[in-house]
CSV table of C-alpha atoms in Angstrom, one decimal:
chain,number,residue,atom,x,y,z
A,1223,UNK,CA,254.5,272.0,188.2
A,1224,UNK,CA,252.3,273.6,185.5
A,1225,UNK,CA,254.0,275.7,182.9
A,1226,UNK,CA,252.9,278.9,181.3
A,1227,UNK,CA,249.4,278.6,179.9
A,1228,UNK,CA,247.8,280.8,177.3
A,1229,UNK,CA,244.2,281.1,176.1
A,1230,UNK,CA,242.7,280.9,173.6
A,1231,UNK,CA,245.1,278.7,171.7
A,1232,UNK,CA,243.6,280.0,168.4
A,1233,UNK,CA,241.5,283.1,167.7
A,1234,UNK,CA,239.9,284.1,164.4
A,1235,UNK,CA,238.4,287.5,164.3
A,1236,UNK,CA,237.1,290.1,161.9
A,1237,UNK,CA,239.0,293.3,161.1
A,1238,UNK,CA,237.9,296.0,163.5
A,1239,UNK,CA,237.0,293.8,166.4
A,1240,UNK,CA,238.7,293.8,169.8
A,1241,UNK,CA,240.4,290.7,171.1
A,1242,UNK,CA,241.7,289.8,174.5
A,1243,UNK,CA,244.5,287.3,175.0
A,1244,UNK,CA,245.3,285.7,178.4
A,1245,UNK,CA,248.4,284.5,180.0
A,1246,UNK,CA,248.8,282.5,183.2
A,1247,UNK,CA,252.5,282.5,184.3
A,1248,UNK,CA,254.2,279.9,186.3
A,1249,UNK,CA,253.2,280.3,190.0
A,1250,UNK,CA,255.7,282.4,191.8
A,1251,UNK,CA,257.2,284.0,188.7
A,1252,UNK,CA,257.2,287.8,189.2
A,1253,UNK,CA,258.3,288.8,185.7
A,1254,UNK,CA,256.0,288.3,182.7
A,1255,UNK,CA,256.7,289.1,179.0
A,1256,UNK,CA,254.6,289.4,175.8
A,1257,UNK,CA,256.1,288.7,172.4
A,1258,UNK,CA,254.7,288.6,168.9
A,1259,UNK,CA,256.0,286.2,166.3
A,1260,UNK,CA,254.8,286.6,162.7
A,1261,UNK,CA,255.0,283.6,160.4
A,1262,UNK,CA,258.7,282.6,159.9
A,1263,UNK,CA,259.9,285.6,161.9
A,1264,UNK,CA,261.8,286.1,165.1
A,1265,UNK,CA,260.4,287.3,168.5
A,1266,UNK,CA,259.2,290.8,168.6
A,1267,UNK,CA,259.2,292.1,172.2
A,1268,UNK,CA,255.9,293.9,173.2
A,1269,UNK,CA,255.9,294.5,176.9
A,1270,UNK,CA,257.1,293.1,180.2
A,1271,UNK,CA,255.7,293.2,183.7
A,1272,UNK,CA,257.5,293.1,187.0
A,1273,UNK,CA,254.8,292.4,189.4
A,1274,UNK,CA,251.8,294.4,188.3
A,1275,UNK,CA,253.8,297.3,186.8
A,1276,UNK,CA,255.1,297.5,183.3
A,1277,UNK,CA,258.5,299.3,183.3
A,1278,UNK,CA,259.0,298.7,179.6
A,1279,UNK,CA,256.2,299.2,177.1
A,1280,UNK,CA,258.5,300.2,174.3
A,1281,UNK,CA,257.5,297.3,172.1
A,1282,UNK,CA,253.8,297.9,171.8
A,1283,UNK,CA,253.2,298.6,168.1
A,1284,UNK,CA,250.5,301.2,168.5
A,1285,UNK,CA,247.9,302.6,171.0
A,1286,UNK,CA,245.6,299.9,169.9
A,1287,UNK,CA,247.6,297.5,172.0
A,1288,UNK,CA,247.4,297.4,175.8
A,1289,UNK,CA,248.2,295.0,178.5
A,1290,UNK,CA,247.6,294.6,182.2
A,1291,UNK,CA,248.5,292.3,185.0
A,1292,UNK,CA,246.6,291.9,188.2
A,1293,UNK,CA,247.5,290.3,191.4
A,1294,UNK,CA,251.0,289.7,190.1
A,1295,UNK,CA,249.8,286.7,188.2
A,1296,UNK,CA,247.4,286.6,185.2
A,1297,UNK,CA,248.0,289.1,182.3
A,1298,UNK,CA,245.8,290.1,179.5
A,1299,UNK,CA,246.9,291.6,176.2
A,1300,UNK,CA,244.2,293.5,174.5
A,1301,UNK,CA,244.2,294.5,170.8
A,1302,UNK,CA,241.5,297.0,169.9
A,1303,UNK,CA,240.2,297.5,166.3
A,1304,UNK,CA,242.3,294.6,165.0
A,1305,UNK,CA,243.9,294.9,161.6
A,1306,UNK,CA,245.1,292.1,159.3
A,1307,UNK,CA,248.7,292.9,160.1
A,1308,UNK,CA,248.0,292.0,163.7
A,1309,UNK,CA,247.8,288.3,162.6
A,1310,UNK,CA,250.6,286.5,164.4
A,1311,UNK,CA,251.4,284.1,167.2
A,1312,UNK,CA,251.3,286.0,170.5
A,1313,UNK,CA,253.7,284.4,173.0
A,1314,UNK,CA,253.8,284.9,176.7
A,1315,UNK,CA,256.8,284.0,178.9
A,1316,UNK,CA,257.5,284.3,182.6
A,1317,UNK,CA,260.6,284.2,184.7
A,1318,UNK,CA,261.3,284.0,188.4
A,1319,UNK,CA,262.5,287.6,188.5
A,1320,UNK,CA,263.5,290.3,186.1
A,1321,UNK,CA,267.3,290.4,186.2
A,1322,UNK,CA,270.5,288.8,185.2
A,1323,UNK,CA,269.4,285.2,185.6
A,1324,UNK,CA,266.0,285.5,184.0
A,1325,UNK,CA,265.5,282.3,182.1
A,1326,UNK,CA,262.2,282.7,180.4
A,1327,UNK,CA,259.6,279.9,180.2
A,1328,UNK,CA,257.3,280.3,177.2
A,1329,UNK,CA,253.7,279.4,176.9
A,1330,UNK,CA,252.3,277.7,173.8
A,1331,UNK,CA,251.1,280.9,172.3
A,1332,UNK,CA,247.8,282.2,170.9
A,1333,UNK,CA,247.5,282.1,167.1
A,1334,UNK,CA,245.6,285.2,166.0
A,1335,UNK,CA,244.1,285.5,162.6
A,1336,UNK,CA,242.4,288.7,161.6
A,1337,UNK,CA,240.2,288.4,158.5
B,1015,UNK,CA,269.9,300.6,172.2
B,1016,UNK,CA,270.9,297.0,172.6
B,1017,UNK,CA,270.7,294.9,169.4
B,1018,UNK,CA,271.3,291.2,169.0
B,1019,UNK,CA,271.9,289.9,165.6
B,1020,UNK,CA,272.1,286.3,164.4
B,1021,UNK,CA,273.6,284.8,161.3
B,1022,UNK,CA,272.8,283.0,159.2
B,1023,UNK,CA,269.0,283.5,159.1
B,1024,UNK,CA,268.6,280.1,157.4
B,1025,UNK,CA,270.8,277.0,157.6
B,1026,UNK,CA,270.1,274.0,155.3
B,1027,UNK,CA,272.3,271.1,156.4
B,1028,UNK,CA,272.9,267.6,155.1
B,1029,UNK,CA,272.3,265.1,157.8
B,1030,UNK,CA,275.5,264.1,159.5
B,1031,UNK,CA,277.3,267.4,158.7
B,1032,UNK,CA,278.3,270.0,161.2
B,1033,UNK,CA,277.3,273.7,161.3
B,1034,UNK,CA,277.7,276.8,163.4
B,1035,UNK,CA,275.3,279.7,164.0
B,1036,UNK,CA,276.5,283.0,165.3
B,1037,UNK,CA,275.1,285.7,167.6
B,1038,UNK,CA,276.5,289.2,167.9
B,1039,UNK,CA,275.5,292.0,170.3
B,1040,UNK,CA,276.0,295.7,169.9
B,1041,UNK,CA,276.7,296.0,173.6
B,1042,UNK,CA,278.6,294.0,176.2
B,1043,UNK,CA,276.4,291.4,177.7
B,1044,UNK,CA,276.0,290.1,181.3
B,1045,UNK,CA,275.0,286.7,180.0
B,1046,UNK,CA,273.6,285.1,176.9
B,1047,UNK,CA,270.9,282.4,176.6
B,1048,UNK,CA,270.0,280.1,173.8
B,1049,UNK,CA,266.5,278.8,173.0
B,1050,UNK,CA,265.2,276.3,170.5
B,1051,UNK,CA,261.8,276.5,168.9
B,1052,UNK,CA,260.6,273.4,167.0
B,1053,UNK,CA,258.3,273.9,164.1
B,1054,UNK,CA,254.8,274.8,165.4
B,1055,UNK,CA,256.2,275.0,169.0
B,1056,UNK,CA,257.3,277.6,171.4
B,1057,UNK,CA,260.8,278.6,172.4
B,1058,UNK,CA,262.4,276.4,175.0
B,1059,UNK,CA,265.4,277.3,177.0
B,1060,UNK,CA,268.6,275.4,176.2
B,1061,UNK,CA,271.5,277.0,178.1
B,1062,UNK,CA,272.9,280.2,179.7
B,1063,UNK,CA,276.5,281.4,179.4
B,1064,UNK,CA,277.8,283.9,181.9
B,1065,UNK,CA,281.6,284.0,181.9
B,1066,UNK,CA,283.9,285.4,179.3
B,1067,UNK,CA,285.2,282.7,177.0
B,1068,UNK,CA,282.8,280.1,178.6
B,1069,UNK,CA,282.2,276.9,176.6
B,1070,UNK,CA,279.4,274.5,177.5
B,1071,UNK,CA,278.4,271.3,175.8
B,1072,UNK,CA,275.1,269.5,175.5
B,1073,UNK,CA,275.7,266.2,173.7
B,1074,UNK,CA,276.3,267.3,170.1
B,1075,UNK,CA,275.7,271.0,170.8
B,1076,UNK,CA,278.6,273.3,171.8
B,1077,UNK,CA,277.9,276.8,173.0
B,1078,UNK,CA,280.6,279.5,173.4
B,1079,UNK,CA,280.6,283.0,174.8
B,1080,UNK,CA,283.2,285.3,173.4
B,1081,UNK,CA,286.0,286.8,175.4
B,1082,UNK,CA,284.6,290.3,175.0
B,1083,UNK,CA,281.1,289.0,176.0
B,1084,UNK,CA,279.6,290.5,172.8
B,1085,UNK,CA,279.2,287.4,170.8
B,1086,UNK,CA,278.3,283.8,171.0
B,1087,UNK,CA,278.2,280.7,168.8
B,1088,UNK,CA,276.3,277.4,168.7
B,1089,UNK,CA,278.0,274.6,166.9
B,1090,UNK,CA,276.1,271.4,166.2
B,1091,UNK,CA,278.0,268.3,165.1
B,1092,UNK,CA,276.7,265.3,163.1
B,1093,UNK,CA,273.3,267.0,162.5
B,1094,UNK,CA,270.2,264.9,162.9
B,1095,UNK,CA,266.6,265.4,161.8
B,1096,UNK,CA,265.8,266.1,165.4
B,1097,UNK,CA,267.9,269.3,165.2
B,1098,UNK,CA,265.3,270.9,162.9
B,1099,UNK,CA,264.0,274.2,164.3
B,1100,UNK,CA,264.8,277.8,165.0
B,1101,UNK,CA,267.6,278.6,167.4
B,1102,UNK,CA,267.4,282.0,169.1
B,1103,UNK,CA,270.1,283.6,171.1
B,1104,UNK,CA,269.1,286.2,173.7
B,1105,UNK,CA,271.5,288.6,175.3
B,1106,UNK,CA,271.1,290.2,178.7
B,1107,UNK,CA,272.3,293.8,179.1
B,1108,UNK,CA,269.7,295.7,181.0
B,1109,UNK,CA,267.1,293.4,179.6
B,1110,UNK,CA,266.9,290.2,177.6
B,1111,UNK,CA,266.9,290.9,173.9
B,1112,UNK,CA,266.3,288.1,171.4
B,1113,UNK,CA,268.0,287.7,168.0
B,1114,UNK,CA,265.9,287.0,164.9
B,1115,UNK,CA,266.9,283.3,165.0
B,1116,UNK,CA,268.6,280.8,162.7
B,1117,UNK,CA,266.1,278.4,161.1
B,1118,UNK,CA,267.7,275.0,160.5
B,1119,UNK,CA,266.4,272.5,158.1
B,1120,UNK,CA,268.0,269.1,157.5
B,1121,UNK,CA,268.0,267.0,154.4
B,1122,UNK,CA,268.4,263.2,154.9
Protein backbone atom coordinates (compact mmCIF):
# COMPACT_ATOMS: atom_id res chain seq x y z
CA UNK A 1 0.00 0.00 0.00
CA UNK A 2 0.93 3.67 -0.12
CA UNK A 3 3.45 4.96 2.35
CA UNK A 4 3.48 8.21 4.26
CA UNK A 5 3.18 11.19 1.97
CA UNK A 6 4.02 14.81 2.66
CA UNK A 7 3.35 18.01 0.79
CA UNK A 8 4.78 20.19 -0.43
CA UNK A 9 8.08 18.47 -1.03
CA UNK A 10 9.83 21.82 -1.09
CA UNK A 11 8.75 25.21 0.23
CA UNK A 12 10.56 28.52 -0.08
CA UNK A 13 9.07 31.39 1.87
CA UNK A 14 9.96 34.83 3.06
CA UNK A 15 10.72 35.59 6.67
CA UNK A 16 7.55 36.53 8.52
CA UNK A 17 5.18 34.52 6.36
CA UNK A 18 3.11 31.60 7.62
CA UNK A 19 3.53 28.11 6.16
CA UNK A 20 1.44 24.98 6.38
CA UNK A 21 2.91 21.52 5.93
CA UNK A 22 0.77 18.46 5.34
CA UNK A 23 1.21 14.82 6.23
CA UNK A 24 -0.86 11.87 5.04
CA UNK A 25 -0.06 8.85 7.20
CA UNK A 26 -0.38 5.22 6.20
CA UNK A 27 -4.02 4.21 6.25
CA UNK A 28 -4.97 2.68 9.58
CA UNK A 29 -2.01 4.09 11.49
CA UNK A 30 -3.28 5.78 14.62
CA UNK A 31 -0.05 7.40 15.73
CA UNK A 32 1.55 10.28 13.84
CA UNK A 33 4.79 12.11 14.58
CA UNK A 34 6.45 15.30 13.41
CA UNK A 35 10.22 15.75 13.48
CA UNK A 36 12.56 18.47 12.31
CA UNK A 37 15.96 17.75 10.83
CA UNK A 38 18.39 20.58 10.23
CA UNK A 39 21.19 20.12 7.71
CA UNK A 40 23.50 17.33 8.86
CA UNK A 41 21.73 17.00 12.19
CA UNK A 42 19.69 14.32 13.91
CA UNK A 43 15.95 14.10 14.37
CA UNK A 44 14.37 16.70 16.62
CA UNK A 45 11.02 15.52 17.97
CA UNK A 46 8.27 18.12 17.66
CA UNK A 47 4.91 16.54 18.46
CA UNK A 48 3.00 13.30 18.22
CA UNK A 49 -0.67 12.45 17.85
CA UNK A 50 -2.57 9.43 19.03
CA UNK A 51 -5.75 9.67 17.03
CA UNK A 52 -6.66 13.34 16.95
CA UNK A 53 -5.18 14.24 20.30
CA UNK A 54 -1.62 15.34 20.97
CA UNK A 55 -0.46 13.92 24.32
CA UNK A 56 3.08 15.19 23.82
CA UNK A 57 3.74 18.67 22.47
CA UNK A 58 6.98 19.03 24.36
CA UNK A 59 9.13 19.37 21.29
CA UNK A 60 7.42 22.35 19.69
CA UNK A 61 10.15 25.05 19.62
CA UNK A 62 7.90 28.04 20.22
CA UNK A 63 4.31 29.21 20.16
CA UNK A 64 4.75 29.97 16.47
CA UNK A 65 4.49 26.23 15.85
CA UNK A 66 1.20 24.39 16.01
CA UNK A 67 -0.18 21.16 14.64
CA UNK A 68 -3.52 19.52 14.28
CA UNK A 69 -4.89 16.25 13.09
CA UNK A 70 -8.40 15.68 11.91
CA UNK A 71 -10.34 12.49 11.37
CA UNK A 72 -7.46 10.50 12.79
CA UNK A 73 -5.69 10.83 9.47
CA UNK A 74 -4.20 13.92 7.84
CA UNK A 75 -2.09 16.25 9.96
CA UNK A 76 -0.94 19.78 9.31
CA UNK A 77 2.01 21.52 10.91
CA UNK A 78 1.73 25.29 10.83
CA UNK A 79 4.59 27.67 11.39
CA UNK A 80 3.58 31.29 11.86
CA UNK A 81 5.83 34.29 11.24
CA UNK A 82 8.61 32.06 9.92
CA UNK A 83 12.20 32.82 10.85
CA UNK A 84 15.38 31.83 9.02
CA UNK A 85 16.23 29.35 11.78
CA UNK A 86 13.05 27.45 10.88
CA UNK A 87 14.75 26.30 7.67
CA UNK A 88 15.02 22.52 7.87
CA UNK A 89 13.49 19.31 6.61
CA UNK A 90 10.23 18.54 8.38
CA UNK A 91 9.62 14.81 8.56
CA UNK A 92 6.38 13.08 9.36
CA UNK A 93 6.14 9.48 10.49
CA UNK A 94 3.27 7.19 11.36
CA UNK A 95 2.97 3.95 13.25
CA UNK A 96 0.23 1.43 13.73
CA UNK A 97 -0.19 2.46 17.35
CA UNK A 98 1.68 4.37 19.99
CA UNK A 99 3.29 1.82 22.19
CA UNK A 100 6.04 -0.66 22.64
CA UNK A 101 6.08 -1.93 19.07
CA UNK A 102 5.78 1.36 17.31
CA UNK A 103 7.93 0.95 14.22
CA UNK A 104 7.78 4.32 12.56
CA UNK A 105 7.37 4.78 8.83
CA UNK A 106 8.71 8.07 7.59
CA UNK A 107 7.51 10.26 4.76
CA UNK A 108 9.92 11.92 2.32
CA UNK A 109 9.84 15.20 4.21
CA UNK A 110 9.18 18.82 3.34
CA UNK A 111 12.28 20.93 2.78
CA UNK A 112 11.55 24.40 4.10
CA UNK A 113 13.75 27.35 3.25
CA UNK A 114 13.04 30.70 4.86
CA UNK A 115 14.72 33.59 3.11
CA UNK B 1 13.98 12.61 31.00
CA UNK B 2 15.01 9.87 28.64
CA UNK B 3 18.12 10.57 26.56
CA UNK B 4 19.63 8.47 23.81
CA UNK B 5 23.19 9.14 22.77
CA UNK B 6 25.12 7.76 19.83
CA UNK B 7 28.83 7.61 19.22
CA UNK B 8 30.67 8.35 17.10
CA UNK B 9 28.84 11.19 15.37
CA UNK B 10 30.87 10.59 12.21
CA UNK B 11 32.54 7.44 10.96
CA UNK B 12 34.81 7.51 7.91
CA UNK B 13 35.61 3.99 6.82
CA UNK B 14 37.86 2.41 4.23
CA UNK B 15 35.86 0.14 1.93
CA UNK B 16 36.18 -3.44 3.12
CA UNK B 17 36.86 -2.55 6.75
CA UNK B 18 34.61 -3.20 9.73
CA UNK B 19 33.23 -0.63 12.15
CA UNK B 20 30.87 -0.35 15.10
CA UNK B 21 28.53 2.41 16.20
CA UNK B 22 27.17 2.59 19.72
CA UNK B 23 23.94 3.74 21.29
CA UNK B 24 23.49 4.47 24.99
CA UNK B 25 20.36 5.34 26.93
CA UNK B 26 20.03 7.12 30.26
CA UNK B 27 17.13 4.81 31.15
CA UNK B 28 16.31 1.13 30.76
CA UNK B 29 14.56 0.53 27.46
CA UNK B 30 11.69 -1.72 26.52
CA UNK B 31 13.11 -2.06 23.03
CA UNK B 32 15.51 -0.39 20.68
CA UNK B 33 15.15 0.25 16.97
CA UNK B 34 17.65 1.10 14.29
CA UNK B 35 16.97 3.22 11.24
CA UNK B 36 19.09 4.14 8.22
CA UNK B 37 18.86 7.39 6.32
CA UNK B 38 20.58 7.56 2.95
CA UNK B 39 21.89 10.98 1.83
CA UNK B 40 18.92 13.04 0.70
CA UNK B 41 16.47 10.40 1.88
CA UNK B 42 14.33 9.75 4.91
CA UNK B 43 14.90 7.33 7.80
CA UNK B 44 13.97 3.74 7.05
CA UNK B 45 13.39 1.11 9.72
CA UNK B 46 16.05 -1.61 9.86
CA UNK B 47 15.40 -3.73 12.93
CA UNK B 48 13.99 -3.89 16.44
CA UNK B 49 15.60 -5.58 19.45
CA UNK B 50 13.50 -6.47 22.47
CA UNK B 51 15.23 -9.04 24.65
CA UNK B 52 18.16 -8.47 26.96
CA UNK B 53 21.36 -9.57 25.23
CA UNK B 54 19.58 -10.10 21.92
CA UNK B 55 21.68 -10.31 18.78
CA UNK B 56 20.25 -10.06 15.29
CA UNK B 57 21.98 -10.16 11.93
CA UNK B 58 21.06 -8.73 8.57
CA UNK B 59 23.69 -9.84 6.06
CA UNK B 60 26.78 -7.82 7.02
CA UNK B 61 25.02 -5.91 9.81
CA UNK B 62 24.97 -7.24 13.37
CA UNK B 63 22.78 -5.56 15.98
CA UNK B 64 23.12 -6.20 19.69
CA UNK B 65 21.04 -5.15 22.70
CA UNK B 66 22.89 -4.92 25.98
CA UNK B 67 22.20 -7.15 28.95
CA UNK B 68 20.94 -4.19 30.99
CA UNK B 69 18.83 -2.97 28.04
CA UNK B 70 20.45 0.44 28.21
CA UNK B 71 22.77 0.19 25.25
CA UNK B 72 22.99 -1.22 21.78
CA UNK B 73 25.51 -1.54 19.00
CA UNK B 74 25.54 -1.89 15.24
CA UNK B 75 28.53 -3.62 13.70
CA UNK B 76 29.07 -3.59 9.95
CA UNK B 77 31.60 -5.94 8.40
CA UNK B 78 33.33 -5.50 5.04
CA UNK B 79 31.91 -2.01 4.54
CA UNK B 80 30.59 -1.22 1.06
CA UNK B 81 29.74 2.08 -0.59
CA UNK B 82 26.07 1.15 -0.24
CA UNK B 83 26.49 1.44 3.54
CA UNK B 84 26.85 5.22 3.26
CA UNK B 85 24.27 7.12 5.28
CA UNK B 86 23.25 8.03 8.78
CA UNK B 87 22.32 5.29 11.21
CA UNK B 88 19.93 6.25 14.00
CA UNK B 89 19.08 4.26 17.05
CA UNK B 90 15.77 4.91 18.77
CA UNK B 91 15.03 3.71 22.25
CA UNK B 92 11.54 3.06 23.59
CA UNK B 93 10.96 3.82 27.26
CA UNK B 94 7.60 5.57 27.55
CA UNK B 95 8.11 6.97 24.06
CA UNK B 96 10.49 6.49 21.18
CA UNK B 97 13.54 8.76 21.43
CA UNK B 98 16.02 9.03 18.60
CA UNK B 99 19.75 9.40 18.97
CA UNK B 100 21.59 12.04 16.94
CA UNK B 101 22.85 9.41 14.50
CA UNK B 102 26.18 8.20 13.19
CA UNK B 103 26.96 9.48 9.72
CA UNK B 104 29.01 6.97 7.76
CA UNK B 105 31.15 7.81 4.74
CA UNK B 106 33.15 5.25 2.80
CA UNK B 107 36.37 5.77 0.85
CA UNK B 108 36.96 3.38 -1.99
